[in-house]
PDB file of C-alpha atoms and ligand atoms in Angstrom:
ATOM      1  CA  MET A  92      14.991  12.303 -12.419  1.00 70.00           C
ATOM      2  CA  LYS A  93      13.288  14.373 -15.085  1.00 76.00           C
ATOM      3  CA  ASP A  94      14.404  17.829 -14.081  1.00 79.00           C
ATOM      4  CA  LYS A  95      17.038  19.695 -12.163  1.00 81.00           C
ATOM      5  CA  ALA A  96      18.267  17.637  -9.239  1.00 85.00           C
ATOM      6  CA  VAL A  97      21.572  19.311  -8.352  1.00 93.00           C
ATOM      7  CA  ASP A  98      23.000  22.823  -8.812  1.00 95.00           C
ATOM      8  CA  LEU A  99      25.986  22.145 -11.026  1.00 98.00           C
ATOM      9  CA  VAL A 100      26.873  20.064 -14.045  1.00 98.00           C
ATOM     10  CA  TRP A 101      30.277  19.647 -15.654  1.00 98.00           C
ATOM     11  CA  PHE A 102      30.399  20.804 -19.264  1.00 98.00           C
ATOM     12  CA  ASP A 103      33.586  20.793 -21.350  1.00 98.00           C
ATOM     13  CA  GLY A 104      35.840  21.418 -18.399  1.00 98.00           C
ATOM     14  CA  GLN A 105      33.643  23.938 -16.607  1.00 98.00           C
ATOM     15  CA  TYR A 106      31.263  23.652 -13.691  1.00 98.00           C
ATOM     16  CA  LEU A 107      28.070  25.317 -14.865  1.00 98.00           C
ATOM     17  CA  LYS A 108      24.726  25.942 -13.251  1.00 97.00           C
ATOM     18  CA  TRP A 109      22.223  23.347 -14.443  1.00 95.00           C
ATOM     19  CA  GLU A 110      20.126  26.017 -16.174  1.00 94.00           C
ATOM     20  CA  GLU A 111      23.166  27.470 -17.933  1.00 96.00           C
ATOM     21  CA  ALA A 112      24.352  24.237 -19.559  1.00 96.00           C
ATOM     22  CA  LYS A 113      22.601  24.565 -22.913  1.00 96.00           C
ATOM     23  CA  VAL A 114      23.193  23.409 -26.482  1.00 97.00           C
ATOM     24  CA  PRO A 115      21.970  24.769 -29.839  1.00 98.00           C
ATOM     25  CA  ILE A 116      19.040  22.845 -31.330  1.00 98.00           C
ATOM     26  CA  PHE A 117      21.162  22.027 -34.368  1.00 98.00           C
ATOM     27  CA  VAL A 118      23.669  19.803 -32.523  1.00 98.00           C
ATOM     28  CA  HIS A 119      24.323  16.706 -34.605  1.00 98.00           C
ATOM     29  CA  ALA A 120      23.653  14.294 -31.753  1.00 98.00           C
ATOM     30  CA  LEU A 121      20.085  15.497 -31.357  1.00 98.00           C
ATOM     31  CA  HIS A 122      19.350  14.735 -34.991  1.00 98.00           C
ATOM     32  CA  TYR A 123      21.376  11.594 -35.604  1.00 98.00           C
ATOM     33  CA  GLY A 124      22.034  10.018 -32.195  1.00 98.00           C
ATOM     34  CA  THR A 125      25.775  10.691 -32.552  1.00 98.00           C
ATOM     35  CA  ALA A 126      26.673  10.462 -28.887  1.00 98.00           C
ATOM     36  CA  VAL A 127      28.182   7.950 -26.488  1.00 98.00           C
ATOM     37  CA  PHE A 128      27.526   7.806 -22.808  1.00 98.00           C
ATOM     38  CA  GLU A 129      27.999   5.968 -19.525  1.00 98.00           C
ATOM     39  CA  GLY A 130      25.894   5.166 -16.500  1.00 98.00           C
ATOM     40  CA  ILE A 131      27.805   5.007 -13.219  1.00 98.00           C
ATOM     41  CA  ARG A 132      26.657   4.663  -9.626  1.00 98.00           C
ATOM     42  CA  ALA A 133      28.064   6.086  -6.438  1.00 98.00           C
ATOM     43  CA  TYR A 134      27.038   4.378  -3.201  1.00 98.00           C
ATOM     44  CA  SER A 135      26.695   6.049   0.130  1.00 97.00           C
ATOM     45  CA  SER A 136      28.199   4.027   2.988  1.00 96.00           C
ATOM     46  CA  ASP A 137      28.877   4.698   6.681  1.00 92.00           C
ATOM     47  CA  ASP A 138      32.123   6.520   6.037  1.00 89.00           C
ATOM     48  CA  ASN A 139      32.076   7.827   2.451  1.00 96.00           C
ATOM     49  CA  LEU A 140      30.441   7.962  -0.954  1.00 98.00           C
ATOM     50  CA  TYR A 141      32.058   5.376  -3.209  1.00 98.00           C
ATOM     51  CA  ILE A 142      31.981   5.624  -6.992  1.00 98.00           C
ATOM     52  CA  PHE A 143      31.876   2.131  -8.444  1.00 98.00           C
ATOM     53  CA  ARG A 144      34.414   1.224 -11.141  1.00 98.00           C
ATOM     54  CA  LEU A 145      34.713   4.838 -12.254  1.00 98.00           C
ATOM     55  CA  LYS A 146      37.831   4.345 -14.340  1.00 98.00           C
ATOM     56  CA  ASP A 147      36.390   1.300 -16.120  1.00 98.00           C
ATOM     57  CA  HIS A 148      33.321   3.318 -17.090  1.00 99.00           C
ATOM     58  CA  MET A 149      35.342   6.272 -18.379  1.00 98.00           C
ATOM     59  CA  GLN A 150      37.549   3.876 -20.327  1.00 98.00           C
ATOM     60  CA  ARG A 151      34.448   2.349 -21.902  1.00 98.00           C
ATOM     61  CA  LEU A 152      33.250   5.860 -22.815  1.00 98.00           C
ATOM     62  CA  HIS A 153      36.532   6.423 -24.640  1.00 98.00           C
ATOM     63  CA  LYS A 154      36.271   3.069 -26.396  1.00 98.00           C
ATOM     64  CA  SER A 155      32.684   3.736 -27.478  1.00 98.00           C
ATOM     65  CA  ALA A 156      33.737   7.145 -28.840  1.00 98.00           C
ATOM     66  CA  ASN A 157      36.556   5.500 -30.725  1.00 98.00           C
ATOM     67  CA  VAL A 158      34.209   3.130 -32.539  1.00 98.00           C
ATOM     68  CA  TYR A 159      32.546   6.190 -34.095  1.00 98.00           C
ATOM     69  CA  SER A 160      35.710   8.318 -34.462  1.00 98.00           C
ATOM     70  CA  PHE A 161      34.403  10.891 -31.987  1.00 98.00           C
ATOM     71  CA  THR A 162      37.170  12.959 -30.459  1.00 95.00           C
ATOM     72  CA  THR A 163      37.282  12.834 -26.692  1.00 93.00           C
ATOM     73  CA  LYS A 164      38.907  16.064 -25.613  1.00 94.00           C
ATOM     74  CA  PHE A 165      39.285  14.856 -22.037  1.00 98.00           C
ATOM     75  CA  SER A 166      41.398  11.961 -20.857  1.00 98.00           C
ATOM     76  CA  VAL A 167      40.037   9.147 -18.704  1.00 98.00           C
ATOM     77  CA  ASP A 168      41.830  10.598 -15.675  1.00 98.00           C
ATOM     78  CA  GLU A 169      40.459  14.092 -16.342  1.00 98.00           C
ATOM     79  CA  LEU A 170      36.925  12.707 -16.530  1.00 98.00           C
ATOM     80  CA  CYS A 171      37.404  10.712 -13.324  1.00 98.00           C
ATOM     81  CA  ASN A 172      38.721  13.776 -11.498  1.00 98.00           C
ATOM     82  CA  ALA A 173      35.890  15.938 -12.849  1.00 98.00           C
ATOM     83  CA  THR A 174      33.350  13.416 -11.541  1.00 98.00           C
ATOM     84  CA  VAL A 175      34.776  13.501  -8.023  1.00 98.00           C
ATOM     85  CA  GLU A 176      34.995  17.287  -8.108  1.00 98.00           C
ATOM     86  CA  LEU A 177      31.415  17.597  -9.361  1.00 98.00           C
ATOM     87  CA  ILE A 178      30.157  15.448  -6.484  1.00 98.00           C
ATOM     88  CA  ARG A 179      32.045  17.645  -4.031  1.00 98.00           C
ATOM     89  CA  LYS A 180      30.911  20.934  -5.559  1.00 98.00           C
ATOM     90  CA  ASN A 181      27.304  19.729  -5.353  1.00 97.00           C
ATOM     91  CA  ALA A 182      27.904  18.489  -1.793  1.00 96.00           C
ATOM     92  CA  ILE A 183      26.418  15.095  -2.637  1.00 97.00           C
ATOM     93  CA  ARG A 184      26.726  12.466   0.069  1.00 96.00           C
ATOM     94  CA  GLU A 185      23.774  10.283  -0.865  1.00 96.00           C
ATOM     95  CA  SER A 186      23.788   7.460  -3.424  1.00 97.00           C
ATOM     96  CA  CYS A 187      23.613   8.864  -6.911  1.00 97.00           C
ATOM     97  CA  TYR A 188      23.759   8.143 -10.615  1.00 98.00           C
ATOM     98  CA  ILE A 189      26.436   9.703 -12.807  1.00 98.00           C
ATOM     99  CA  ARG A 190      25.877  10.279 -16.517  1.00 98.00           C
ATOM    100  CA  PRO A 191      28.890  11.208 -18.651  1.00 98.00           C
ATOM    101  CA  LEU A 192      27.981  11.980 -22.271  1.00 98.00           C
ATOM    102  CA  THR A 193      30.135  12.828 -25.276  1.00 98.00           C
ATOM    103  CA  PHE A 194      28.192  14.165 -28.243  1.00 98.00           C
ATOM    104  CA  VAL A 195      28.802  15.617 -31.674  1.00 98.00           C
ATOM    105  CA  GLY A 196      28.067  19.339 -31.728  1.00 98.00           C
ATOM    106  CA  LEU A 197      27.439  21.656 -34.675  1.00 98.00           C
ATOM    107  CA  HIS A 198      28.294  19.623 -37.755  1.00 97.00           C
ATOM    108  CA  GLY A 199      25.445  20.483 -40.096  1.00 97.00           C
ATOM    109  CA  ILE A 200      23.713  17.566 -41.770  1.00 98.00           C
ATOM    110  CA  ASP A 201      26.989  15.981 -42.838  1.00 97.00           C
ATOM    111  CA  LEU A 202      27.131  12.355 -41.755  1.00 98.00           C
ATOM    112  CA  ASN A 203      30.873  12.100 -42.208  1.00 98.00           C
ATOM    113  CA  VAL A 204      31.782  12.512 -38.575  1.00 98.00           C
ATOM    114  CA  THR A 205      35.555  12.452 -38.205  1.00 97.00           C
ATOM    115  CA  LYS A 206      38.105  13.098 -35.484  1.00 97.00           C
ATOM    116  CA  ASN A 207      37.915  16.769 -36.535  1.00 97.00           C
ATOM    117  CA  SER A 208      34.172  17.077 -35.926  1.00 98.00           C
ATOM    118  CA  PRO A 209      33.269  19.170 -32.873  1.00 98.00           C
ATOM    119  CA  THR A 210      32.365  17.189 -29.765  1.00 98.00           C
ATOM    120  CA  HIS A 211      31.329  18.158 -26.273  1.00 98.00           C
ATOM    121  CA  THR A 212      31.453  16.224 -23.044  1.00 98.00           C
ATOM    122  CA  THR A 213      29.231  16.667 -20.051  1.00 98.00           C
ATOM    123  CA  ILE A 214      28.785  14.940 -16.706  1.00 98.00           C
ATOM    124  CA  ILE A 215      25.430  15.066 -14.950  1.00 98.00           C
ATOM    125  CA  ILE A 216      24.728  13.690 -11.486  1.00 97.00           C
ATOM    126  CA  PHE A 217      21.477  13.032  -9.684  1.00 96.00           C
ATOM    127  CA  PRO A 218      20.381  11.169  -6.552  1.00 95.00           C
ATOM    128  CA  PHE A 219      19.253   7.662  -7.379  1.00 94.00           C
ATOM    129  CA  ALA A 220      17.984   4.672  -5.441  1.00 88.00           C
ATOM    130  CA  LYS A 221      16.426   1.467  -6.851  1.00 91.00           C
ATOM    131  CA  TYR A 222      15.664   1.021 -10.552  1.00 94.00           C
ATOM    132  CA  PHE A 223      13.299  -1.963 -10.219  1.00 94.00           C
ATOM    133  CA  SER A 224      11.127  -2.248  -7.125  1.00 90.00           C
ATOM    134  CA  GLY A 225      10.773  -5.607  -5.319  1.00 90.00           C
ATOM    135  CA  ASP A 226      12.953  -8.713  -5.223  1.00 91.00           C
ATOM    136  CA  GLY A 227      12.097 -10.114  -8.615  1.00 97.00           C
ATOM    137  CA  ILE A 228      10.749  -8.954 -11.960  1.00 98.00           C
ATOM    138  CA  SER A 229       8.548 -10.300 -14.692  1.00 98.00           C
ATOM    139  CA  VAL A 230       9.933 -10.228 -18.235  1.00 98.00           C
ATOM    140  CA  CYS A 231       8.931 -11.188 -21.760  1.00 98.00           C
ATOM    141  CA  ILE A 232      10.856 -12.028 -24.901  1.00 98.00           C
ATOM    142  CA  SER A 233      10.619  -9.006 -27.142  1.00 98.00           C
ATOM    143  CA  SER A 234       9.358  -9.273 -30.688  1.00 98.00           C
ATOM    144  CA  TRP A 235      12.162  -6.822 -31.510  1.00 98.00           C
ATOM    145  CA  ARG A 236      15.602  -8.313 -32.202  1.00 98.00           C
ATOM    146  CA  ARG A 237      18.729  -6.824 -30.623  1.00 98.00           C
ATOM    147  CA  ILE A 238      20.756  -4.569 -32.926  1.00 98.00           C
ATOM    148  CA  ASP A 239      23.510  -6.528 -34.582  1.00 97.00           C
ATOM    149  CA  ASP A 240      27.224  -5.957 -34.962  1.00 95.00           C
ATOM    150  CA  ASP A 241      26.947  -5.898 -38.743  1.00 95.00           C
ATOM    151  CA  SER A 242      24.654  -2.867 -38.678  1.00 96.00           C
ATOM    152  CA  MET A 243      25.070  -1.053 -35.347  1.00 97.00           C
ATOM    153  CA  PRO A 244      27.702  -2.201 -32.857  1.00 98.00           C
ATOM    154  CA  PRO A 245      26.035  -3.167 -29.547  1.00 98.00           C
ATOM    155  CA  MET A 246      29.416  -3.095 -27.796  1.00 98.00           C
ATOM    156  CA  ALA A 247      29.649   0.676 -28.255  1.00 98.00           C
ATOM    157  CA  LYS A 248      27.417   2.373 -25.703  1.00 98.00           C
ATOM    158  CA  ALA A 249      26.035   4.836 -28.237  1.00 98.00           C
ATOM    159  CA  SER A 250      22.896   6.902 -27.804  1.00 98.00           C
ATOM    160  CA  GLY A 251      21.395   5.768 -31.112  1.00 98.00           C
ATOM    161  CA  ASN A 252      21.445   2.137 -29.914  1.00 98.00           C
ATOM    162  CA  TYR A 253      18.845   2.981 -27.321  1.00 98.00           C
ATOM    163  CA  LEU A 254      16.058   3.399 -29.866  1.00 98.00           C
ATOM    164  CA  ASN A 255      16.164  -0.399 -30.048  1.00 98.00           C
ATOM    165  CA  SER A 256      15.842  -0.527 -26.246  1.00 98.00           C
ATOM    166  CA  VAL A 257      13.009   2.031 -26.297  1.00 98.00           C
ATOM    167  CA  LEU A 258      10.959  -0.103 -28.710  1.00 98.00           C
ATOM    168  CA  ALA A 259      11.494  -3.228 -26.613  1.00 98.00           C
ATOM    169  CA  THR A 260      10.620  -1.403 -23.376  1.00 98.00           C
ATOM    170  CA  GLN A 261       7.475   0.163 -24.834  1.00 98.00           C
ATOM    171  CA  GLU A 262       6.292  -3.238 -25.990  1.00 98.00           C
ATOM    172  CA  CYS A 263       6.907  -4.987 -22.674  1.00 98.00           C
ATOM    173  CA  ARG A 264       5.321  -2.239 -20.552  1.00 98.00           C
ATOM    174  CA  ARG A 265       2.268  -2.166 -22.858  1.00 98.00           C
ATOM    175  CA  ASN A 266       1.865  -5.848 -22.130  1.00 98.00           C
ATOM    176  CA  GLY A 267       2.315  -5.524 -18.370  1.00 98.00           C
ATOM    177  CA  TYR A 268       5.898  -6.796 -18.000  1.00 98.00           C
ATOM    178  CA  ASP A 269       8.731  -5.059 -16.153  1.00 98.00           C
ATOM    179  CA  GLU A 270      11.457  -5.657 -18.711  1.00 98.00           C
ATOM    180  CA  SER A 271      12.136  -7.270 -22.075  1.00 98.00           C
ATOM    181  CA  ILE A 272      14.752  -9.769 -23.203  1.00 98.00           C
ATOM    182  CA  LEU A 273      15.926  -9.390 -26.774  1.00 98.00           C
ATOM    183  CA  LEU A 274      17.155 -12.223 -28.971  1.00 98.00           C
ATOM    184  CA  ASP A 275      20.037 -11.678 -31.349  1.00 98.00           C
ATOM    185  CA  ARG A 276      19.895 -12.005 -35.125  1.00 96.00           C
ATOM    186  CA  SER A 277      20.284 -15.783 -34.982  1.00 96.00           C
ATOM    187  CA  GLY A 278      17.596 -16.212 -32.327  1.00 98.00           C
ATOM    188  CA  CYS A 279      19.910 -16.696 -29.361  1.00 98.00           C
ATOM    189  CA  VAL A 280      19.394 -14.791 -26.124  1.00 98.00           C
ATOM    190  CA  SER A 281      21.209 -11.455 -26.201  1.00 98.00           C
ATOM    191  CA  GLU A 282      20.405  -9.105 -23.319  1.00 98.00           C
ATOM    192  CA  ALA A 283      17.643  -7.026 -21.781  1.00 98.00           C
ATOM    193  CA  SER A 284      16.886  -3.476 -22.915  1.00 98.00           C
ATOM    194  CA  GLY A 285      19.414  -2.119 -20.394  1.00 98.00           C
ATOM    195  CA  GLU A 286      20.933  -5.127 -18.614  1.00 98.00           C
ATOM    196  CA  ASN A 287      22.955  -8.276 -19.235  1.00 98.00           C
ATOM    197  CA  LEU A 288      21.470 -11.674 -18.475  1.00 99.00           C
ATOM    198  CA  PHE A 289      22.619 -14.740 -16.537  1.00 98.00           C
ATOM    199  CA  LEU A 290      20.870 -18.040 -15.982  1.00 98.00           C
ATOM    200  CA  VAL A 291      21.521 -20.995 -13.708  1.00 98.00           C
ATOM    201  CA  ARG A 292      21.299 -24.584 -14.928  1.00 96.00           C
ATOM    202  CA  ASP A 293      22.558 -27.545 -12.902  1.00 94.00           C
ATOM    203  CA  GLY A 294      24.105 -25.125 -10.438  1.00 94.00           C
ATOM    204  CA  LYS A 295      26.292 -23.456 -13.084  1.00 98.00           C
ATOM    205  CA  LEU A 296      26.047 -19.929 -14.379  1.00 98.00           C
ATOM    206  CA  HIS A 297      25.576 -19.302 -18.073  1.00 98.00           C
ATOM    207  CA  THR A 298      25.614 -15.953 -19.838  1.00 98.00           C
ATOM    208  CA  PRO A 299      25.579 -14.911 -23.502  1.00 98.00           C
ATOM    209  CA  GLN A 300      29.041 -14.363 -24.955  1.00 98.00           C
ATOM    210  CA  LEU A 301      30.267 -10.972 -26.191  1.00 97.00           C
ATOM    211  CA  SER A 302      29.566 -11.893 -29.819  1.00 97.00           C
ATOM    212  CA  ASP A 303      25.840 -12.351 -29.050  1.00 98.00           C
ATOM    213  CA  SER A 304      25.069  -8.641 -29.559  1.00 98.00           C
ATOM    214  CA  ILE A 305      25.579  -7.596 -25.959  1.00 98.00           C
ATOM    215  CA  LEU A 306      27.143  -4.643 -24.224  1.00 98.00           C
ATOM    216  CA  ASP A 307      30.276  -5.700 -22.352  1.00 98.00           C
ATOM    217  CA  GLY A 308      28.615  -4.802 -19.075  1.00 98.00           C
ATOM    218  CA  ILE A 309      30.707  -3.725 -16.118  1.00 98.00           C
ATOM    219  CA  THR A 310      28.192  -5.251 -13.701  1.00 98.00           C
ATOM    220  CA  ARG A 311      28.275  -8.440 -15.807  1.00 98.00           C
ATOM    221  CA  ASN A 312      32.029  -8.533 -15.397  1.00 98.00           C
ATOM    222  CA  THR A 313      31.668  -7.835 -11.669  1.00 98.00           C
ATOM    223  CA  ALA A 314      29.093 -10.641 -11.295  1.00 98.00           C
ATOM    224  CA  ILE A 315      31.387 -13.080 -13.134  1.00 98.00           C
ATOM    225  CA  ILE A 316      34.300 -12.231 -10.830  1.00 98.00           C
ATOM    226  CA  ILE A 317      32.146 -12.495  -7.695  1.00 98.00           C
ATOM    227  CA  ALA A 318      30.611 -15.788  -8.881  1.00 98.00           C
ATOM    228  CA  LYS A 319      34.031 -17.331  -9.537  1.00 98.00           C
ATOM    229  CA  GLU A 320      35.216 -16.052  -6.170  1.00 97.00           C
ATOM    230  CA  LEU A 321      32.263 -17.894  -4.602  1.00 97.00           C
ATOM    231  CA  GLY A 322      33.340 -21.055  -6.411  1.00 97.00           C
ATOM    232  CA  TYR A 323      30.711 -21.131  -9.170  1.00 98.00           C
ATOM    233  CA  GLU A 324      31.502 -22.062 -12.726  1.00 98.00           C
ATOM    234  CA  VAL A 325      30.613 -19.346 -15.267  1.00 98.00           C
ATOM    235  CA  ILE A 326      30.128 -20.297 -18.908  1.00 98.00           C
ATOM    236  CA  GLU A 327      29.919 -17.658 -21.652  1.00 98.00           C
ATOM    237  CA  ARG A 328      28.207 -19.195 -24.670  1.00 98.00           C
ATOM    238  CA  PRO A 329      25.223 -18.879 -27.051  1.00 98.00           C
ATOM    239  CA  ILE A 330      21.978 -19.487 -25.128  1.00 98.00           C
ATOM    240  CA  SER A 331      18.756 -20.584 -26.797  1.00 98.00           C
ATOM    241  CA  ARG A 332      15.381 -19.095 -25.866  1.00 97.00           C
ATOM    242  CA  THR A 333      14.086 -22.395 -24.512  1.00 97.00           C
ATOM    243  CA  GLU A 334      16.877 -22.517 -21.958  1.00 98.00           C
ATOM    244  CA  LEU A 335      15.276 -19.509 -20.314  1.00 98.00           C
ATOM    245  CA  TYR A 336      12.167 -21.605 -19.673  1.00 97.00           C
ATOM    246  CA  LEU A 337      14.290 -24.472 -18.309  1.00 97.00           C
ATOM    247  CA  ALA A 338      16.485 -22.342 -16.054  1.00 98.00           C
ATOM    248  CA  GLU A 339      16.542 -22.793 -12.287  1.00 98.00           C
ATOM    249  CA  GLU A 340      17.317 -19.112 -11.846  1.00 98.00           C
ATOM    250  CA  ILE A 341      17.692 -16.087 -14.105  1.00 98.00           C
ATOM    251  CA  PHE A 342      18.983 -12.670 -13.173  1.00 98.00           C
ATOM    252  CA  LEU A 343      19.910  -9.399 -14.831  1.00 98.00           C
ATOM    253  CA  THR A 344      22.938  -7.201 -14.183  1.00 98.00           C
ATOM    254  CA  GLY A 345      23.366  -3.513 -14.888  1.00 98.00           C
ATOM    255  CA  THR A 346      24.545  -0.348 -13.213  1.00 98.00           C
ATOM    256  CA  ALA A 347      21.011   1.004 -12.802  1.00 98.00           C
ATOM    257  CA  ALA A 348      19.264  -2.342 -12.194  1.00 98.00           C
ATOM    258  CA  GLU A 349      22.172  -3.768 -10.136  1.00 98.00           C
ATOM    259  CA  ILE A 350      21.506  -7.511  -9.667  1.00 98.00           C
ATOM    260  CA  ILE A 351      17.863  -8.404  -9.943  1.00 98.00           C
ATOM    261  CA  ALA A 352      16.175 -11.812 -10.171  1.00 98.00           C
ATOM    262  CA  ILE A 353      13.741 -12.646 -12.956  1.00 98.00           C
ATOM    263  CA  THR A 354      10.911 -14.566 -11.333  1.00 98.00           C
ATOM    264  CA  ARG A 355       8.579 -14.881 -14.346  1.00 98.00           C
ATOM    265  CA  ILE A 356       9.365 -15.116 -18.013  1.00 98.00           C
ATOM    266  CA  ASP A 357       6.611 -15.001 -20.635  1.00 97.00           C
ATOM    267  CA  GLY A 358       4.200 -15.916 -17.842  1.00 96.00           C
ATOM    268  CA  ASN A 359       6.217 -18.999 -16.769  1.00 96.00           C
ATOM    269  CA  VAL A 360       7.440 -19.088 -13.200  1.00 98.00           C
ATOM    270  CA  VAL A 361      11.238 -19.302 -12.915  1.00 98.00           C
ATOM    271  CA  GLY A 362      12.357 -21.844 -10.279  1.00 96.00           C
ATOM    272  CA  ASP A 363      10.066 -21.482  -7.301  1.00 95.00           C
ATOM    273  CA  GLY A 364       9.053 -17.943  -8.260  1.00 97.00           C
ATOM    274  CA  LYS A 365      11.441 -16.276  -5.831  1.00 97.00           C
ATOM    275  CA  GLU A 366      14.994 -15.030  -6.041  1.00 98.00           C
ATOM    276  CA  GLY A 367      17.155 -18.182  -6.192  1.00 98.00           C
ATOM    277  CA  MET A 368      20.018 -19.089  -3.857  1.00 97.00           C
ATOM    278  CA  LEU A 369      22.809 -18.438  -6.308  1.00 98.00           C
ATOM    279  CA  THR A 370      21.355 -15.095  -7.401  1.00 98.00           C
ATOM    280  CA  LYS A 371      20.956 -14.126  -3.754  1.00 98.00           C
ATOM    281  CA  SER A 372      24.548 -14.917  -2.878  1.00 98.00           C
ATOM    282  CA  ILE A 373      25.932 -12.962  -5.849  1.00 98.00           C
ATOM    283  CA  ARG A 374      23.582 -10.028  -5.163  1.00 98.00           C
ATOM    284  CA  GLU A 375      24.455  -9.901  -1.479  1.00 98.00           C
ATOM    285  CA  ASN A 376      28.160  -9.992  -2.252  1.00 98.00           C
ATOM    286  CA  TYR A 377      27.734  -7.281  -4.881  1.00 98.00           C
ATOM    287  CA  GLU A 378      25.883  -5.121  -2.361  1.00 98.00           C
ATOM    288  CA  ARG A 379      28.773  -5.520   0.083  1.00 98.00           C
ATOM    289  CA  VAL A 380      31.413  -4.782  -2.552  1.00 98.00           C
ATOM    290  CA  VAL A 381      29.846  -1.495  -3.744  1.00 98.00           C
ATOM    291  CA  VAL A 382      29.706   0.020  -0.262  1.00 98.00           C
ATOM    292  CA  GLY A 383      33.288  -0.891   0.593  1.00 97.00           C
ATOM    293  CA  LYS A 384      32.541  -3.875   2.839  1.00 97.00           C
ATOM    294  CA  SER A 385      34.782  -6.208   0.884  1.00 97.00           C
ATOM    295  CA  GLU A 386      38.494  -5.629   1.448  1.00 96.00           C
ATOM    296  CA  LYS A 387      39.451  -7.556  -1.669  1.00 97.00           C
ATOM    297  CA  PHE A 388      37.541  -5.308  -4.061  1.00 98.00           C
ATOM    298  CA  MET A 389      38.275  -1.890  -2.577  1.00 98.00           C
ATOM    299  CA  GLY A 390      40.303  -1.175  -5.723  1.00 98.00           C
ATOM    300  CA  TRP A 391      37.013  -0.844  -7.641  1.00 98.00           C
ATOM    301  CA  LEU A 392      35.889   2.046  -5.458  1.00 98.00           C
ATOM    302  CA  THR A 393      36.779   5.719  -5.749  1.00 98.00           C
ATOM    303  CA  PRO A 394      35.978   7.572  -2.534  1.00 98.00           C
ATOM    304  CA  ALA A 395      34.364  10.914  -3.329  1.00 98.00           C
ATOM    305  CA  TRP A 396      35.176  12.444   0.030  1.00 97.00           C
TER     306      TRP A 396
HETATM  307  N1  LIG B 415      23.217  -3.778 -21.756  1.00 79.55           N
HETATM  308  C1  LIG B 415      22.706  -2.581 -22.090  1.00 79.55           C
HETATM  309  C2  LIG B 415      22.023  -2.433 -23.402  1.00 79.55           C
HETATM  310  C3  LIG B 415      22.818  -1.503 -21.202  1.00 79.55           C
HETATM  311  O1  LIG B 415      22.288  -0.314 -21.524  1.00 79.55           O
HETATM  312  C4  LIG B 415      23.450  -1.694 -19.964  1.00 79.55           C
HETATM  313  C5  LIG B 415      23.555  -0.551 -18.989  1.00 79.55           C
HETATM  314  N2  LIG B 415      24.707   0.194 -19.202  1.00 79.55           N
HETATM  315  C6  LIG B 415      23.974  -2.959 -19.670  1.00 79.55           C
HETATM  316  C7  LIG B 415      23.837  -3.979 -20.583  1.00 79.55           C
HETATM  317  C8  LIG B 415      24.711  -3.204 -18.390  1.00 79.55           C
HETATM  318  O2  LIG B 415      25.950  -2.556 -18.431  1.00 79.55           O
HETATM  319  P1  LIG B 415      26.668  -2.064 -17.107  1.00 79.55           P
HETATM  320  O3  LIG B 415      26.687  -3.224 -16.196  1.00 79.55           O
HETATM  321  O4  LIG B 415      28.022  -1.664 -17.556  1.00 79.55           O
HETATM  322  O5  LIG B 415      25.861  -0.941 -16.576  1.00 79.55           O
END
């Protein structure tokens, strides 16, 4: 989606026409990356359009804003209600992507952003299907390291962080890969440019721990809960690069990417080069959960209609 996809956006409490939602070129966020955002999906099913873990995403937006002392003028509940209302006003019934963004407005060139600095919040929606095509992707280890907590907190979903992801993505696409895996400062596996990572060894799931420069992904959390529900052990710990080459299966999790198998890493085939059994069972369960086919997890869904 590179241009107008729906009629209305939500901007600071108002429903505005897409073309009317404008900002001055001097907004702080444009110059310094002083913004936090979320990526949320809504899934069309037989009977409704379900927004997945809406409240958790809006809570994370608030937490990210807090890390940088950005004021959020709208409560989590207000943002959740605005999202539902925006879907309705745009008459969206198909699967879509929802992008809430809180950014620092006119604040000159002063870097001392405080709770008193002006902020704005917007929610943009657009129809969205698959992020990666096919059943498995080919990845490389990036020569760029993941941003580190002692310089730029990866756990805050801040716009500026994504320059690190842009560099890693540019490099991997230049070299013919679909996605890049970044190592953390100490050389352990961190995450992909926009997804968390899991691997399977001896039938157990392993994933980098929160202190390994990762975003506390909501799909990661969902995958962990589903995996445990299916009876798999999940271990959060530092993972060395070589373990990626020894893994039976590797997969990524993210709102946009959903659950996608890695079938080649740095040119090495993972497992038998196809989506593995464990990945498949977690993916299939995830796909049932998000469309409301799993009674147990209906609490994660907000019906839009
Ligand atoms: N890591 C990064 C850097 C991301 O941008 C994302 C996407 N938000 C994720 C992980 C996955 O997070 P989530 O499952 O909450 O979408």
